[in-house]
XYZ file of C-alpha atoms in Angstrom:
758
model
C -57.612 -31.212 0.670
C -59.382 -34.557 0.567
C -58.822 -36.996 -2.271
C -61.424 -38.286 -4.668
C -64.007 -40.891 -3.546
C -62.157 -43.517 -5.575
C -58.901 -42.750 -3.773
C -60.642 -42.864 -0.405
C -62.231 -46.206 -1.302
C -58.883 -47.672 -2.346
C -57.251 -46.372 0.822
C -59.984 -47.897 2.991
C -59.747 -51.219 1.142
C -55.980 -51.243 1.550
C -56.253 -50.575 5.289
C -58.749 -53.402 5.721
C -56.600 -55.808 3.721
C -53.442 -54.822 5.581
C -55.045 -55.599 8.931
C -56.387 -58.990 7.788
C -54.685 -62.173 8.953
C -54.672 -63.614 5.453
C -52.671 -60.619 4.229
C -49.879 -61.422 6.692
C -49.759 -65.082 5.684
C -49.806 -64.135 2.015
C -47.053 -61.531 2.459
C -44.852 -64.110 4.172
C -45.379 -66.602 1.364
C -44.848 -63.880 -1.242
C -41.455 -63.016 0.231
C -40.343 -66.659 0.446
C -41.455 -67.533 -3.101
C -40.105 -64.315 -4.604
C -36.698 -64.949 -3.035
C -36.608 -68.480 -4.453
C -37.532 -67.318 -7.951
C -35.082 -64.425 -7.816
C -32.238 -66.725 -6.805
C -33.243 -69.238 -9.488
C -33.249 -66.585 -12.201
C -29.999 -65.075 -10.997
C -28.188 -68.445 -10.873
C -29.963 -69.790 -13.982
C -31.402 -72.769 -12.050
C -34.641 -73.122 -13.974
C -34.791 -76.910 -13.670
C -34.206 -76.804 -9.894
C -36.932 -74.287 -9.171
C -39.879 -76.694 -9.025
C -38.531 -78.956 -6.196
C -37.584 -75.915 -4.135
C -41.032 -74.379 -4.630
C -42.671 -77.651 -3.592
C -40.545 -77.693 -0.445
C -41.607 -74.142 0.372
C -45.275 -75.093 -0.076
C -44.964 -78.210 2.108
C -43.234 -76.251 4.864
C -45.802 -73.459 4.739
C -48.580 -76.028 5.165
C -47.080 -76.990 8.552
C -47.299 -73.431 9.887
C -49.600 -72.654 12.806
C -50.027 -69.670 15.104
C -47.044 -69.852 17.455
C -44.226 -67.881 19.022
C -40.844 -67.883 17.355
C -39.560 -70.486 19.824
C -42.542 -72.735 19.221
C -42.266 -72.213 15.488
C -38.555 -73.133 15.611
C -39.313 -76.365 17.492
C -42.154 -77.178 15.111
C -39.968 -76.469 12.089
C -37.203 -78.751 13.337
C -39.747 -81.496 13.971
C -41.263 -80.927 10.532
C -37.851 -81.166 8.862
C -37.258 -84.430 10.704
C -40.572 -85.801 9.453
C -39.778 -84.526 5.955
C -36.468 -86.373 6.039
C -38.183 -89.606 7.075
C -40.717 -89.225 4.284
C -37.972 -88.589 1.723
C -36.039 -91.609 2.970
C -39.142 -93.805 2.681
C -39.664 -92.643 -0.917
C -35.996 -93.188 -1.801
C -36.058 -96.715 -0.348
C -39.227 -97.851 -2.138
C -39.341 -95.844 -5.357
C -38.047 -98.743 -7.465
C -40.964 -100.955 -6.369
C -44.327 -99.191 -6.917
C -46.337 -101.433 -4.622
C -43.765 -101.056 -1.855
C -44.044 -97.303 -2.351
C -47.803 -97.596 -1.999
C -47.362 -99.565 1.235
C -45.015 -96.932 2.647
C -47.489 -94.209 1.716
C -50.416 -96.049 3.313
C -48.533 -96.673 6.552
C -47.285 -93.077 6.628
C -50.793 -91.721 6.062
C -52.180 -93.868 8.895
C -49.455 -92.925 11.382
C -49.332 -89.245 10.492
C -53.102 -88.863 10.697
C -53.116 -90.377 14.173
C -50.288 -88.017 15.130
C -52.593 -85.153 14.212
C -54.924 -86.144 17.056
C -52.471 -84.595 19.551
C -53.071 -80.936 18.671
C -53.354 -78.456 15.825
C -49.565 -78.103 15.650
C -49.095 -81.828 15.061
C -51.989 -81.950 12.613
C -50.269 -79.310 10.482
C -46.921 -81.115 10.636
C -48.556 -84.425 9.729
C -50.420 -82.872 6.824
C -47.333 -81.148 5.436
C -45.264 -84.324 5.808
C -47.787 -86.371 3.862
C -47.868 -83.715 1.138
C -44.077 -83.775 0.910
C -44.159 -87.589 0.636
C -46.331 -87.267 -2.467
C -44.192 -84.429 -3.837
C -41.058 -86.558 -3.389
C -42.741 -89.539 -5.043
C -43.835 -87.266 -7.895
C -40.256 -86.019 -8.361
C -38.892 -89.573 -8.165
C -41.383 -91.007 -10.639
C -38.727 -90.998 -13.330
C -35.942 -92.785 -11.434
C -34.119 -93.065 -8.130
C -31.505 -90.670 -9.459
C -34.197 -88.047 -9.929
C -35.276 -88.591 -6.338
C -31.714 -88.161 -5.091
C -31.488 -84.864 -6.970
C -34.914 -83.433 -6.101
C -35.206 -84.426 -2.428
C -32.385 -82.188 -1.098
C -33.845 -79.284 -3.041
C -37.251 -79.876 -1.449
C -35.715 -80.014 2.018
C -33.774 -76.833 1.244
C -37.009 -75.084 0.218
C -38.708 -76.303 3.395
C -35.818 -75.089 5.530
C -35.843 -71.715 3.772
C -39.508 -71.124 4.511
C -38.891 -72.260 8.097
C -36.245 -69.553 8.462
C -38.621 -66.954 7.019
C -41.407 -68.065 9.344
C -39.251 -68.055 12.493
C -37.716 -64.652 11.740
C -41.154 -63.234 10.873
C -42.581 -64.511 14.176
C -39.635 -63.010 16.057
C -39.919 -59.635 14.335
C -43.730 -59.298 14.483
C -45.096 -61.300 17.430
C -48.151 -59.109 18.039
C -50.062 -59.516 14.781
C -51.345 -63.104 15.271
C -52.542 -62.318 18.793
C -54.248 -59.188 17.515
C -56.005 -61.150 14.776
C -57.301 -63.743 17.249
C -58.552 -61.126 19.699
C -60.243 -59.136 16.930
C -62.044 -62.224 15.670
C -63.053 -63.141 19.219
C -64.768 -59.810 19.819
C -66.350 -59.919 16.363
C -68.095 -63.258 16.975
C -68.905 -62.140 20.524
C -70.636 -59.085 19.094
C -72.748 -61.299 16.842
C -73.637 -63.469 19.846
C -74.805 -60.360 21.700
C -76.976 -59.405 18.723
C -78.568 -62.855 18.586
C -79.147 -62.819 22.331
C -80.875 -59.441 22.070
C -83.460 -60.979 19.740
C -84.698 -63.165 22.617
C -85.723 -60.070 24.603
C -88.224 -58.871 22.008
C -91.654 -58.806 23.739
C -93.868 -59.445 20.723
C -96.420 -62.120 19.900
C -95.844 -65.114 17.616
C -92.058 -65.074 17.932
C -90.343 -68.383 17.213
C -88.166 -68.451 20.318
C -87.021 -72.007 19.697
C -85.586 -71.076 16.336
C -83.782 -68.122 17.869
C -82.487 -70.323 20.687
C -81.151 -72.779 18.133
C -79.350 -70.002 16.237
C -77.862 -68.826 19.523
C -76.737 -72.331 20.496
C -75.103 -72.912 17.110
C -73.313 -69.556 17.164
C -72.083 -70.273 20.686
C -69.900 -72.954 19.130
C -68.183 -70.277 17.023
C -67.635 -68.102 20.091
C -66.083 -71.017 21.967
C -63.825 -71.818 19.007
C -62.682 -68.181 18.916
C -62.027 -68.220 22.667
C -59.949 -71.372 22.329
C -57.972 -69.941 19.396
C -57.235 -66.746 21.343
C -56.185 -68.757 24.385
C -53.791 -70.908 22.351
C -52.304 -67.803 20.751
C -51.680 -66.266 24.170
C -50.437 -69.525 25.666
C -47.778 -69.977 22.983
C -46.295 -66.565 23.838
C -46.426 -66.743 27.629
C -42.891 -67.165 28.957
C -41.649 -67.762 32.465
C -40.926 -64.116 33.185
C -43.149 -61.071 33.222
C -44.928 -60.750 29.870
C -44.473 -57.527 27.880
C -47.146 -54.815 28.230
C -48.815 -55.613 24.897
C -49.235 -59.244 25.940
C -50.623 -58.212 29.324
C -53.156 -56.040 27.511
C -54.127 -58.944 25.250
C -54.476 -61.218 28.283
C -56.675 -58.614 29.964
C -58.849 -58.450 26.853
C -59.117 -62.241 26.737
C -60.217 -62.505 30.378
C -62.693 -59.685 29.752
C -64.100 -61.609 26.783
C -64.504 -64.679 29.000
C -66.377 -62.591 31.562
C -68.589 -61.079 28.850
C -69.280 -64.537 27.426
C -70.380 -65.857 30.804
C -72.616 -62.848 31.353
C -74.169 -62.759 27.894
C -74.816 -66.508 27.931
C -76.689 -66.079 31.231
C -80.453 -66.451 31.431
C -82.345 -65.390 34.540
C -85.822 -66.450 33.426
C -87.871 -67.959 30.631
C -88.054 -65.225 28.014
C -91.683 -65.951 27.173
C -92.608 -65.321 30.816
C -90.773 -61.992 30.762
C -92.492 -61.056 27.509
C -95.933 -61.853 28.972
C -95.260 -60.053 32.247
C -93.913 -56.846 30.666
C -95.880 -56.899 27.420
C -97.421 -53.475 28.113
C -94.139 -51.898 29.145
C -91.055 -50.782 27.250
C -88.642 -52.150 29.849
C -87.642 -55.193 27.779
C -87.062 -52.968 24.766
C -84.764 -50.907 26.997
C -82.854 -54.058 27.958
C -82.753 -55.168 24.349
C -81.351 -51.804 23.294
C -78.565 -52.057 25.872
C -77.681 -55.549 24.684
C -77.716 -54.444 21.041
C -75.470 -51.480 21.784
C -73.083 -53.746 23.674
C -72.962 -55.960 20.591
C -72.094 -52.936 18.456
C -69.491 -51.971 21.048
C -67.930 -55.425 20.748
C -67.716 -55.031 16.962
C -66.126 -51.587 17.344
C -63.672 -53.053 19.820
C -62.851 -55.791 17.317
C -62.033 -53.203 14.647
C -60.056 -51.121 17.140
C -57.938 -54.118 18.179
C -57.291 -55.039 14.570
C -56.387 -51.502 13.530
C -54.622 -50.646 16.820
C -56.857 -47.656 17.438
C -59.390 -46.667 20.076
C -63.115 -47.269 19.504
C -65.596 -44.404 19.532
C -68.626 -44.997 21.775
C -70.212 -41.521 21.917
C -71.846 -42.336 25.280
C -74.876 -44.093 23.743
C -74.455 -47.193 25.907
C -74.310 -45.179 29.128
C -77.505 -43.290 28.282
C -79.242 -46.544 27.322
C -78.305 -48.055 30.689
C -79.710 -45.008 32.502
C -82.974 -45.353 30.558
C -83.106 -49.074 31.350
C -82.594 -48.488 35.062
C -85.288 -45.806 35.051
C -87.720 -48.202 33.353
C -86.939 -50.898 35.942
C -87.485 -48.397 38.754
C -90.842 -47.488 37.213
C -91.869 -51.163 37.264
C -90.820 -51.384 40.920
C -92.965 -48.383 41.773
C -95.980 -49.810 39.942
C -95.623 -53.165 41.716
C -95.244 -51.453 45.108
C -98.352 -49.361 44.490
C -100.343 -52.447 43.567
C -99.133 -54.223 46.712
C -100.050 -51.296 48.956
C -103.506 -51.167 47.439
C -104.197 -54.784 48.484
C -104.323 -56.538 51.835
C -100.803 -58.007 51.974
C -101.662 -60.292 54.869
C -104.468 -62.094 53.067
C -103.184 -62.200 49.506
C -100.748 -64.646 47.891
C -97.346 -63.424 46.659
C -97.663 -60.735 44.035
C -97.596 -62.302 40.524
C -94.962 -59.758 39.451
C -92.532 -60.696 42.238
C -90.748 -63.355 40.238
C -90.563 -61.406 36.916
C -89.329 -58.303 38.760
C -86.623 -60.279 40.529
C -85.447 -61.652 37.183
C -85.669 -58.199 35.619
C -83.437 -56.764 38.333
C -80.926 -59.576 37.785
C -80.987 -58.907 34.039
C -80.443 -55.185 34.531
C -77.586 -55.765 36.964
C -75.965 -58.201 34.550
C -76.199 -55.794 31.607
C -74.769 -52.946 33.674
C -71.870 -55.113 34.819
C -71.264 -56.234 31.232
C -70.969 -52.627 30.116
C -68.365 -52.107 32.830
C -66.362 -55.043 31.513
C -66.376 -53.542 28.027
C -65.303 -50.159 29.406
C -62.087 -51.623 30.785
C -61.339 -54.126 28.033
C -58.850 -51.941 26.127
C -56.552 -50.949 28.998
C -55.015 -52.676 31.976
C -56.260 -51.703 35.460
C -54.854 -48.477 36.801
C -53.526 -50.296 39.862
C -50.768 -52.754 38.803
C -50.956 -54.502 42.170
C -54.655 -55.186 41.646
C -53.905 -56.672 38.253
C -51.130 -58.837 39.675
C -53.686 -60.397 42.022
C -55.667 -61.675 39.031
C -54.881 -65.258 38.062
C -53.549 -65.086 34.496
C -52.666 -68.779 34.363
C -53.816 -70.614 31.241
C -54.266 -74.349 30.886
C -51.922 -75.845 28.312
C -53.600 -78.658 26.372
C -50.431 -79.582 24.462
C -48.737 -82.907 25.383
C -46.343 -82.246 28.260
C -44.054 -85.222 27.650
C -43.511 -88.210 25.393
C -45.388 -90.366 27.883
C -48.346 -87.971 27.770
C -48.273 -87.969 23.961
C -48.090 -91.778 23.909
C -51.060 -92.134 26.239
C -53.105 -89.759 24.087
C -52.236 -91.722 20.959
C -53.140 -95.020 22.624
C -56.496 -93.519 23.588
C -57.182 -93.004 19.862
C -56.869 -96.741 19.153
C -60.582 -97.244 19.609
C -63.399 -97.841 17.175
C -65.124 -94.714 18.532
C -62.150 -92.485 17.692
C -62.842 -90.139 14.788
C -59.102 -89.870 14.110
C -58.598 -93.621 13.863
C -61.505 -93.889 11.435
C -60.146 -90.960 9.426
C -56.667 -92.499 9.281
C -58.037 -95.808 7.986
C -60.300 -94.050 5.495
C -57.492 -91.832 4.181
C -55.046 -94.735 3.889
C -57.491 -96.859 1.902
C -58.382 -93.899 -0.318
C -54.707 -93.334 -1.134
C -54.272 -97.035 -1.878
C -57.189 -96.937 -4.314
C -55.885 -93.736 -5.892
C -52.428 -95.250 -6.318
C -53.924 -98.363 -7.897
C -55.881 -96.206 -10.370
C -52.718 -94.285 -11.184
C -50.787 -97.496 -11.857
C -53.588 -99.093 -13.859
C -53.989 -96.092 -16.153
C -50.263 -95.253 -16.353
C -51.219 -91.618 -15.795
C -48.053 -89.467 -15.894
C -49.760 -86.908 -13.641
C -51.508 -89.486 -11.466
C -50.007 -88.147 -8.249
C -52.490 -85.283 -8.527
C -55.143 -87.862 -7.669
C -53.333 -88.541 -4.405
C -52.876 -84.856 -3.667
C -56.578 -84.227 -4.224
C -57.474 -87.064 -1.832
C -55.196 -85.700 0.885
C -56.459 -82.133 0.527
C -60.196 -82.905 0.516
C -60.406 -85.807 3.006
C -61.628 -84.645 6.416
C -62.612 -86.504 9.614
C -66.283 -85.572 9.104
C -68.440 -86.566 6.157
C -69.962 -83.089 5.858
C -66.561 -81.366 5.871
C -65.287 -83.762 3.185
C -68.244 -83.093 0.909
C -67.859 -79.340 1.315
C -64.123 -79.454 0.690
C -64.306 -81.617 -2.441
C -66.910 -79.323 -4.015
C -64.702 -76.335 -3.277
C -61.693 -78.192 -4.666
C -63.433 -79.053 -7.927
C -64.755 -75.526 -8.412
C -61.436 -73.916 -7.516
C -59.499 -76.209 -9.861
C -61.694 -75.268 -12.816
C -61.350 -71.569 -12.000
C -57.589 -71.842 -11.557
C -57.066 -73.628 -14.855
C -59.109 -71.006 -16.672
C -57.193 -68.166 -15.028
C -53.855 -69.867 -15.629
C -54.611 -70.445 -19.304
C -55.694 -66.826 -19.689
C -52.539 -65.592 -17.948
C -50.329 -67.666 -20.245
C -52.099 -66.339 -23.345
C -52.155 -62.713 -22.233
C -48.668 -62.565 -20.708
C -46.273 -64.783 -22.663
C -43.208 -63.180 -21.074
C -41.418 -65.422 -18.591
C -40.765 -62.604 -16.106
C -44.413 -61.577 -15.912
C -45.468 -65.203 -15.510
C -42.985 -65.615 -12.691
C -44.469 -62.570 -10.961
C -47.970 -64.008 -11.379
C -46.729 -67.329 -9.997
C -45.479 -65.630 -6.827
C -48.725 -63.671 -6.513
C -50.771 -66.876 -6.884
C -48.742 -68.537 -4.132
C -49.358 -65.586 -1.833
C -53.109 -65.735 -2.519
C -53.143 -69.486 -1.835
C -51.594 -69.190 1.616
C -53.540 -66.064 2.448
C -56.929 -67.555 1.607
C -56.623 -71.276 2.360
C -58.098 -70.984 5.889
C -61.020 -68.740 4.976
C -61.797 -69.046 1.228
C -60.708 -72.473 0.105
C -62.188 -72.190 -3.398
C -60.092 -69.090 -4.075
C -57.047 -70.772 -2.544
C -57.477 -73.822 -4.785
C -57.820 -71.610 -7.847
C -54.614 -69.794 -6.874
C -52.543 -72.943 -6.300
C -53.827 -74.451 -9.564
C -52.780 -71.295 -11.386
C -49.383 -71.514 -9.648
C -48.963 -75.107 -10.810
C -49.887 -74.319 -14.404
C -47.505 -71.370 -14.534
C -44.730 -73.507 -13.035
C -45.125 -76.103 -15.769
C -45.147 -73.305 -18.321
C -41.877 -71.982 -16.896
C -40.306 -75.438 -17.339
C -41.743 -75.826 -20.846
C -43.837 -78.905 -19.978
C -47.363 -77.455 -19.884
C -48.649 -79.513 -22.838
C -51.705 -81.526 -21.748
C -51.556 -80.300 -18.149
C -55.015 -78.675 -18.132
C -56.932 -81.802 -19.182
C -54.859 -84.004 -16.869
C -55.430 -81.696 -13.904
C -59.184 -81.640 -14.453
C -59.439 -85.409 -14.856
C -57.199 -86.260 -11.905
C -58.984 -83.807 -9.635
C -62.329 -85.351 -10.561
C -61.024 -88.882 -9.917
C -59.532 -87.873 -6.564
C -62.766 -86.184 -5.493
C -64.821 -89.246 -6.462
C -62.542 -91.571 -4.475
C -62.638 -89.308 -1.411
C -66.425 -88.951 -1.645
C -66.939 -92.704 -1.926
C -64.596 -93.348 1.014
C -66.378 -90.837 3.246
C -69.624 -92.697 2.532
C -68.482 -96.326 2.578
C -65.299 -96.685 4.653
C -66.024 -96.650 8.382
C -67.971 -93.366 8.353
C -68.156 -91.384 11.565
C -71.863 -90.493 11.510
C -72.695 -87.765 13.998
C -75.977 -89.227 15.276
C -74.110 -92.251 16.648
C -71.827 -90.020 18.701
C -74.602 -88.094 20.380
C -74.972 -90.205 23.550
C -71.266 -89.714 24.244
C -71.372 -85.990 23.450
C -74.524 -85.538 25.536
C -72.883 -87.367 28.435
C -69.887 -85.065 28.174
C -72.173 -82.023 28.207
C -73.933 -83.175 31.373
C -70.706 -84.157 33.117
C -68.987 -80.840 32.404
C -72.077 -78.902 33.476
C -72.049 -80.834 36.754
C -68.402 -79.881 37.313
C -69.218 -76.280 36.385
C -72.057 -76.256 38.933
C -69.706 -77.671 41.563
C -67.158 -74.928 40.847
C -69.891 -72.279 41.087
C -71.140 -73.619 44.416
C -67.601 -73.558 45.779
C -67.376 -69.878 44.799
C -70.592 -69.101 46.665
C -68.982 -70.470 49.817
C -65.525 -68.912 49.370
C -66.290 -65.761 47.373
C -65.722 -64.776 43.752
C -62.311 -65.591 42.313
C -61.629 -66.202 38.624
C -58.770 -68.604 39.247
C -57.668 -71.295 36.787
C -59.759 -74.078 38.317
C -63.000 -72.125 37.967
C -62.208 -70.841 34.467
C -61.264 -74.346 33.357
C -64.568 -75.782 34.612
C -66.464 -73.005 32.831
C -64.474 -73.448 29.610
C -64.929 -77.236 29.616
C -68.697 -76.815 29.932
C -68.778 -74.421 27.000
C -66.403 -76.622 24.976
C -68.745 -79.581 25.436
C -71.729 -77.428 24.450
C -69.846 -76.239 21.353
C -68.933 -79.818 20.417
C -72.623 -80.735 20.603
C -73.718 -77.779 18.455
C -70.936 -78.386 15.901
C -71.923 -82.040 15.713
C -75.553 -81.068 15.100
C -74.536 -78.681 12.303
C -72.450 -81.416 10.676
C -75.267 -83.950 11.067
C -77.674 -81.762 9.085
C -75.348 -82.140 6.077
C -75.261 -85.940 6.287
C -77.622 -88.317 4.430
C -81.144 -88.491 5.805
C -80.976 -92.193 6.539
C -78.152 -91.772 9.091
C -79.365 -88.662 10.901
C -81.408 -90.522 13.488
C -84.062 -88.589 15.372
C -82.953 -85.064 14.429
C -85.920 -83.461 16.198
C -84.956 -85.049 19.526
C -81.342 -83.988 19.057
C -82.366 -80.413 18.263
C -84.533 -80.286 21.381
C -81.750 -81.767 23.508
C -79.291 -79.187 22.154
C -81.621 -76.276 22.930
C -82.405 -77.608 26.400
C -78.782 -78.297 27.286
C -77.767 -74.837 26.089
C -80.624 -73.317 28.102
C -79.480 -75.218 31.177
C -75.940 -73.930 30.614
C -77.400 -70.408 30.375
C -79.007 -70.812 33.795
C -75.724 -72.082 35.243
C -73.874 -69.174 33.638
C -76.258 -66.777 35.395
C -75.262 -68.408 38.666
C -71.632 -67.839 37.770
C -72.209 -64.256 36.643
C -73.821 -63.237 39.935
C -71.114 -64.708 42.188
C -69.913 -61.254 43.208
C -73.308 -60.253 44.615
C -74.138 -63.461 46.497
C -70.759 -65.051 47.206
C -70.494 -63.933 50.832
C -74.093 -64.657 51.818
C -75.023 -67.918 53.560
C -77.048 -70.462 51.628
C -80.027 -72.026 53.390
C -80.383 -75.791 53.821
C -83.181 -76.181 51.267
C -81.137 -74.456 48.544
C -78.095 -76.578 49.376
C -80.206 -79.744 49.159
C -81.519 -78.739 45.747
C -77.995 -77.948 44.539
C -76.680 -81.326 45.726
C -79.588 -83.156 44.088
C -79.043 -81.411 40.761
C -75.327 -82.118 40.926
C -75.843 -85.823 41.586
C -78.609 -86.045 38.992
C -76.446 -84.533 36.246
C -73.630 -86.954 37.037
C -75.956 -89.977 37.156
C -77.571 -89.113 33.834
C -74.136 -88.600 32.293
C -72.987 -92.016 33.506
C -76.133 -93.671 32.149
C -75.553 -92.148 28.723
C -71.924 -93.300 28.722
C -72.961 -96.846 29.590
C -75.603 -96.748 26.873
C -72.981 -95.601 24.351
C -70.653 -98.442 25.344
C -73.506 -100.938 24.957
C -74.538 -99.654 21.530
C -75.737 -102.482 19.355
C -76.891 -104.499 22.400
C -80.558 -104.470 23.323
C -80.914 -102.533 26.586
C -83.597 -103.589 29.050
C -83.337 -100.537 31.278
C -83.860 -96.960 30.220
C -81.945 -94.025 31.611
C -82.380 -93.831 35.351
C -84.669 -91.116 36.674
C -83.152 -89.136 39.536
C -85.717 -87.720 41.941
C -85.370 -84.090 40.927
C -89.136 -83.597 40.795
C -89.485 -84.892 44.345
C -86.904 -82.429 45.636
C -88.636 -79.611 43.786
C -91.919 -80.554 45.468
C -90.232 -80.617 48.858
C -88.723 -77.257 48.036
C -92.206 -75.861 47.624
C -92.666 -76.084 43.870
C -95.758 -77.526 42.236
C -94.673 -79.966 39.546
C -97.325 -78.849 37.081
C -96.588 -75.128 37.374
C -93.607 -72.919 36.827
C -91.471 -72.773 39.992
C -92.468 -70.045 42.425
C -89.722 -69.744 45.086
C -90.919 -69.974 48.684
C -89.896 -67.602 51.444
C -86.681 -69.560 52.141
C -85.506 -69.234 48.532
C -85.730 -65.570 47.666
C -82.075 -65.439 46.676
C -81.113 -65.404 43.023
C -79.150 -68.593 43.573
C -82.267 -70.491 44.610
C -84.205 -69.044 41.679
C -81.556 -70.155 39.173
C -81.347 -73.638 40.689
C -85.119 -73.939 40.374
C -84.868 -73.054 36.687
C -82.177 -75.703 36.203
C -84.347 -78.184 38.076
C -87.248 -77.450 35.774
C -85.173 -78.015 32.632
C -83.497 -81.198 33.851
C -86.527 -83.556 33.641
C -87.015 -82.511 30.011
C -83.345 -83.164 29.292
C -83.734 -86.525 30.980
C -86.645 -87.485 28.753
C -84.774 -86.517 25.605
C -81.688 -88.384 26.799
C -83.835 -91.489 27.119
C -84.912 -91.068 23.497
C -81.275 -90.671 22.397
C -80.349 -94.109 23.708
C -83.781 -95.719 23.355
C -85.157 -94.525 19.992
C -88.398 -96.430 20.545
C -89.040 -94.784 23.913
C -90.595 -91.709 22.378
C -92.851 -93.739 20.103
C -93.871 -95.994 22.972
C -94.724 -93.010 25.089
C -96.950 -91.580 22.345
C -98.723 -94.875 21.654
């Protein structure tokens, strides 16, 4: 007998929450905080609870997705940094301005340390938070510091034990969360890509291309997060079956991403050519169903179940292939009705070739999805697949030192952020000393929490912080009035801590409200909550104002000024990707590490460009530069990457066929042209501020296209020697490149566009 609709709704909500990553983080924090409070109540250590809780919070802030071995190493390193921070506070607490100097130097060094990787960023952030916590505990006297610091370190060590044991006992959950998110964002990318295949009039394709390019950054971020999660758990021996399955799913997602990001033709040309046919709707339906299949696969991975497909995708592919065959028959009939010897190439030859490539790509993509949940039936076949992943973590102290030295440049976002954060903390400390604010360290905590390397991220975070603080104080006050019992308040305190750690990566406003409620309840437990609400509001506002002013005035890292460098990186990585693809056409398809790394670097550079554009739109108008040129460059570079991805996706069909001399010449010219344009942009970025007399060099791509048989004023129509799909894709890249070149010239020469229009 089925339960009531309310019971079913609660059960469904509980299942969704249980399979959410935030639930796992919150449950871990709940256990650690509950154990601390239980021990404190049992031993009657009410006064010692606050330092231990602060240590637990600081340690939890250093946690990243890692294996138990990696988490153990990170925890030991974090405890070492915590000890250094506590020692610095103990040595300087008697002299406030010396304490400020130690804090400023620590903030600068720790922020630069965060440039190494996400693991070191988390450790640096948690260490700086513990420095402020220790200074807050030692505000009364050095004796107070000597008493509170060991308790903080004990709390940090306790959470480290919980985290390591949790990672050892449940290693699969983080990987499952990353893979589920990857397929979820991949499904959305498929949906956005399907919108480009709609053969209707007055469609704003550029706007849809921009949405696709911006979402591609999210897909790349999800791919990188999944890769890091797998990398941290890959040992020297044979991985367990569940990890092999996850690796298989990751490689399948990479294959799907390359295929779905492929473009075999200008979509407006396809829409015009097949306007009176339903073939593009058939292709769009297949792509939409594949997007739904990716979302179902995401849910299945998260819930450890099998997705239900009901055969709709297979039937849609059959309908699509039948529609393509119908177009072939119509074109053949039209050709037979004319004198083939005296007529030019049929106008439908090029659209039909692209349509066949599109259909083949969609069919192959469906096959990738079909095998994404299980390993191949033949273990020997799977062992032949290169499962090697590239580890971007520092491999040695020398490697880490060289990476840190590379950040000592005025163009480094991390160096600018470290200087900005250090000066902000100095100003906040000066305000605290000038006003003799007993809770002034909350100003410093607010600055640390809201300050981000990017101006847009800082503004977003400080608004969330202010809103969350107000909500948390209201909820905390209501909880104190409604539940005066100490035991109930302690339970609410633990619950608030769990919500904070569960939501801080996804819903920062809620997380801030939870940690503010935790703080208010903690003061209530110690009997010192008088005046806390007003002080918290005022100090949060002051900290937000200081951070906002610093992000505007102190060495800001405006995105428009980084675009020549980012654009150069995009072109360089696309050149290396093209080189890797060409090598595969000569040797045959093989998804080894070198090829996958070239492909991933090209997409990483494209994602960095799209993320920079998104951040730039949130910056002040006066520093955005020529946003229209940047938007056009982003769309064109992403389109060019789509054409290269199509080359990579069709390696299996063309890899063993010889390439004619004309196609090889075009490929070499495009390769050299991409590298030359990249080098010109890099030189222009290095000479920023100096008047340049020479614009970006113009490689002779148009001349090669003319020699290849392409009229410059018309869309490329491949000659008889270039009927292969490879030649067709290279022609599309060659057509986009001159436009990219013109926009690159406007990036480094802002007056070039105006001069050209005059």
